[in-house]
Short mmCIF file of C-alpha atoms in Angstrom, two decimals:
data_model
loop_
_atom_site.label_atom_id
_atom_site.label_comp_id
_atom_site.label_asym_id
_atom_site.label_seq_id
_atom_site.Cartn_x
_atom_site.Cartn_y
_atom_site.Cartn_z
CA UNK Y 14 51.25 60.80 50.93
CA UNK Y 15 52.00 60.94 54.72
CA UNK Y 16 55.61 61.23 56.00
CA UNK Y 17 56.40 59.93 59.50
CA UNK Y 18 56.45 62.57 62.38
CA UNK Y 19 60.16 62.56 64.14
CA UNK Y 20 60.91 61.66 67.32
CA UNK Y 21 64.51 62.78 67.69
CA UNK Y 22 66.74 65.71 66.46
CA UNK Y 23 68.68 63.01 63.59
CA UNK Y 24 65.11 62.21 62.55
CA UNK Y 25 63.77 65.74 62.54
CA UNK Y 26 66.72 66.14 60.22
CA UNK Y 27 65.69 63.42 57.88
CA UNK Y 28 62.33 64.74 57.88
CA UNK Y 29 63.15 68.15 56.63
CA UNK Y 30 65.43 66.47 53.89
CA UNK Y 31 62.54 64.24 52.73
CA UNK Y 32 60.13 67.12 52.63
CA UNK Y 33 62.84 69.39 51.00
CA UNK Y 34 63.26 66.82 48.39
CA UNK Y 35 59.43 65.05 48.32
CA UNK Y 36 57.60 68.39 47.86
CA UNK Y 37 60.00 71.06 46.91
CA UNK Y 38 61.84 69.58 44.50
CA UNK Y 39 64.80 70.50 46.34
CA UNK Y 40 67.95 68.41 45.51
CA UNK Y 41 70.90 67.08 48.32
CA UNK Y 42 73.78 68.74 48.06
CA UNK Y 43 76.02 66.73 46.06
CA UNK Y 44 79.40 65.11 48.22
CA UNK Y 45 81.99 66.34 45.88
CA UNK Y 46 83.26 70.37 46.66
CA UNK Y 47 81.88 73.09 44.15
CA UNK Y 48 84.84 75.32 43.21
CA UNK Y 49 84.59 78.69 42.42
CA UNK Y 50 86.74 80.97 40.59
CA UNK Y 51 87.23 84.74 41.20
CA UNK Y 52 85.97 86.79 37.90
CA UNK Y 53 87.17 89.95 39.51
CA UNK Y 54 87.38 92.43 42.47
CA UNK Y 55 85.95 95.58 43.07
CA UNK Y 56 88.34 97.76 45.16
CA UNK Y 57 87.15 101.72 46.78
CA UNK Y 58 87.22 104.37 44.28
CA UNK Y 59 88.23 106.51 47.07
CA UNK Y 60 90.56 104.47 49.53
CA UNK Y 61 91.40 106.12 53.00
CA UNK Y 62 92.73 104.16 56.20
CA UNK Y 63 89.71 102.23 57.91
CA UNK Y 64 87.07 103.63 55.23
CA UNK Y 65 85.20 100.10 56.08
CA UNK Y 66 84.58 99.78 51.63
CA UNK Y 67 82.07 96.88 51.56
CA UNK Y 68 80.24 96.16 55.05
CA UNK Y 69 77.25 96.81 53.49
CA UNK Y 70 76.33 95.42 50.07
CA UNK Y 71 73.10 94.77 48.41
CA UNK Y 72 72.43 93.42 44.59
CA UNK Y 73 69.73 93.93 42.01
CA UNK Y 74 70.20 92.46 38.71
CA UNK Y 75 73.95 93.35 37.31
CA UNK Y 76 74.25 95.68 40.03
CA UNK Y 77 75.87 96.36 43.50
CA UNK Y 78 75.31 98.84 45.78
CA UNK Y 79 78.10 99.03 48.57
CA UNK Y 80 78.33 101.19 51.83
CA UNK Y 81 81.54 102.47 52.66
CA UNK Y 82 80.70 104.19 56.39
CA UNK Y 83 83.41 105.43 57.70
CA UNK Y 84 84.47 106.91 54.39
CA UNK Y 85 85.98 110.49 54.53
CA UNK Y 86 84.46 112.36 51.50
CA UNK Y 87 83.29 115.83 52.80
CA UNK Y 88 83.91 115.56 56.28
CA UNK Y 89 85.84 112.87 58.69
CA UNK Y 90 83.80 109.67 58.53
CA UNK Y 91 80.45 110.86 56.74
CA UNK Y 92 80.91 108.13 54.36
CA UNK Y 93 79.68 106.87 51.16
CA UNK Y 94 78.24 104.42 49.13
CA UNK Y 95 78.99 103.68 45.60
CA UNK Y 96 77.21 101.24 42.88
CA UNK Y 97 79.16 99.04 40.11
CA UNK Y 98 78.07 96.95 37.16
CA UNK Y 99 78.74 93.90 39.30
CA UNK Y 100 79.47 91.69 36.11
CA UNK Y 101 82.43 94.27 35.02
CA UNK Y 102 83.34 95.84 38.71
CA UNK Y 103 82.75 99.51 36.36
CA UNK Y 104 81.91 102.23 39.03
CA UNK Y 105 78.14 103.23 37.85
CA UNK Y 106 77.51 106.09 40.31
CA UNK Y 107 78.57 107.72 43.36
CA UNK Y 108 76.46 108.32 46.70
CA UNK Y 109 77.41 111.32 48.82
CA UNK Y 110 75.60 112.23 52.10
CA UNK Y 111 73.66 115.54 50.92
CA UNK Y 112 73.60 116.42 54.37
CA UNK Y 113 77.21 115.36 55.41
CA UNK Y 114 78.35 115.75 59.22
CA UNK Y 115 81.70 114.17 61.22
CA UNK Y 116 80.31 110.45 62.13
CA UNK Y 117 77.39 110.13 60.13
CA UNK Y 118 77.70 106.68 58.99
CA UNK Y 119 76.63 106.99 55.14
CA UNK Y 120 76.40 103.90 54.02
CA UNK Y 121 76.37 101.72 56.96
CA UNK Y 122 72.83 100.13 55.11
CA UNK Y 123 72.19 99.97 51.43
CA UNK Y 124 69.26 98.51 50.31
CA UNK Y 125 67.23 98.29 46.99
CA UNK Y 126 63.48 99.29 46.52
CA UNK Y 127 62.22 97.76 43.06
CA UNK Y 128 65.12 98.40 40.18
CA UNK Y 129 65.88 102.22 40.26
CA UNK Y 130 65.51 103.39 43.83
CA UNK Y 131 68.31 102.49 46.19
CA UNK Y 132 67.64 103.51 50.15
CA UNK Y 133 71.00 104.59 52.12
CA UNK Y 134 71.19 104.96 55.81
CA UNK Y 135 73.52 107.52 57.50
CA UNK Y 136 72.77 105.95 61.29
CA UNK Y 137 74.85 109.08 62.80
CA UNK Y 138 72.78 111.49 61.29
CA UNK Y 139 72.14 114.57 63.81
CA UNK Y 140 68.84 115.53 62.25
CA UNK Y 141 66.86 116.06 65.25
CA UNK Y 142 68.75 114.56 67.95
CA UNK Y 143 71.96 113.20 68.49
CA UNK Y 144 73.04 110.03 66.49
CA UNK Y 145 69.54 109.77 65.62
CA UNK Y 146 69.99 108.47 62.17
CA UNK Y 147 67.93 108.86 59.01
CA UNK Y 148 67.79 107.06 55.81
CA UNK Y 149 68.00 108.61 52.43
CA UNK Y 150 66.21 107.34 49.08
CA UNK Y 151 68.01 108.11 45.51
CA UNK Y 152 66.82 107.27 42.12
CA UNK Y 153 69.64 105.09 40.31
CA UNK Y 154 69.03 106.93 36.86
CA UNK Y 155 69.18 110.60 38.56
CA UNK Y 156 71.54 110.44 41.43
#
């Protein structure tokens, strides 16, 4: 089965749609809207002015991991991350900065690695050299 090579940007549009659809599987969106209807929020367990709760969030499974950088928890803006039971918005765990220093950014990138290891990045860390950064790997079921 051949499909026709485009020869302008409305037909290189077409073409991706057929191939989407021809050997994908891949479905048009349908013309009528999709609502959606809010289940919940998840607010910051530890709320100060310009804490930036939620600029970084990452899933796996039923759970979030969100960055809070600018977060003051031991020192002015070493910042935090925390991770919910995204189905409930229940507070699971909270990340601290085990090294925590004025502007280091905790939280300002949250990732996952697998199902228990989350990696956090402090961007301001000092180690080393100024603002250098450094990234920091915690096991979910240990802290």
């Amino acid at each position: 089965m051949g499909l026709p090579i485009p020869k302008s940007p409305k037909s290189h549009i077409r073409f991706i749609a057929a191939v989407a659809v021809t050997f994908l599987g891949l479905q048009p969106i349908p013309a009528d809207p999709i609502t959606f209807s809010l289940t919940h929020s998840i607010y910051n367990p530890n709320p100060s002015s310009g804490a930036s709760f939620g600029a970084r969030v990452a899933f796996a499974g039923d759970f979030v991991l969100i960055g809070t950088l600018l977060a003051d928890i031991d020192d002015d803006q070493d910042g935090a991350a925390y991770l919910y039971h995204a189905s409930t918005g229940e507070l699971v765990r909270t990340f601290k900065n085990p090294a925590p220093n004025q502007g280091d950014l905790f939280g300002s990138g949250v990732a996952w690695m697998g199902n228990e290891l989350v990696v956090i990045a402090a961007r301001g860390d000092d180690t080393g050299v100024a603002n250098s950064g450094r990234a920091f790997v915690f096991d979910i079921r240990s802290g």
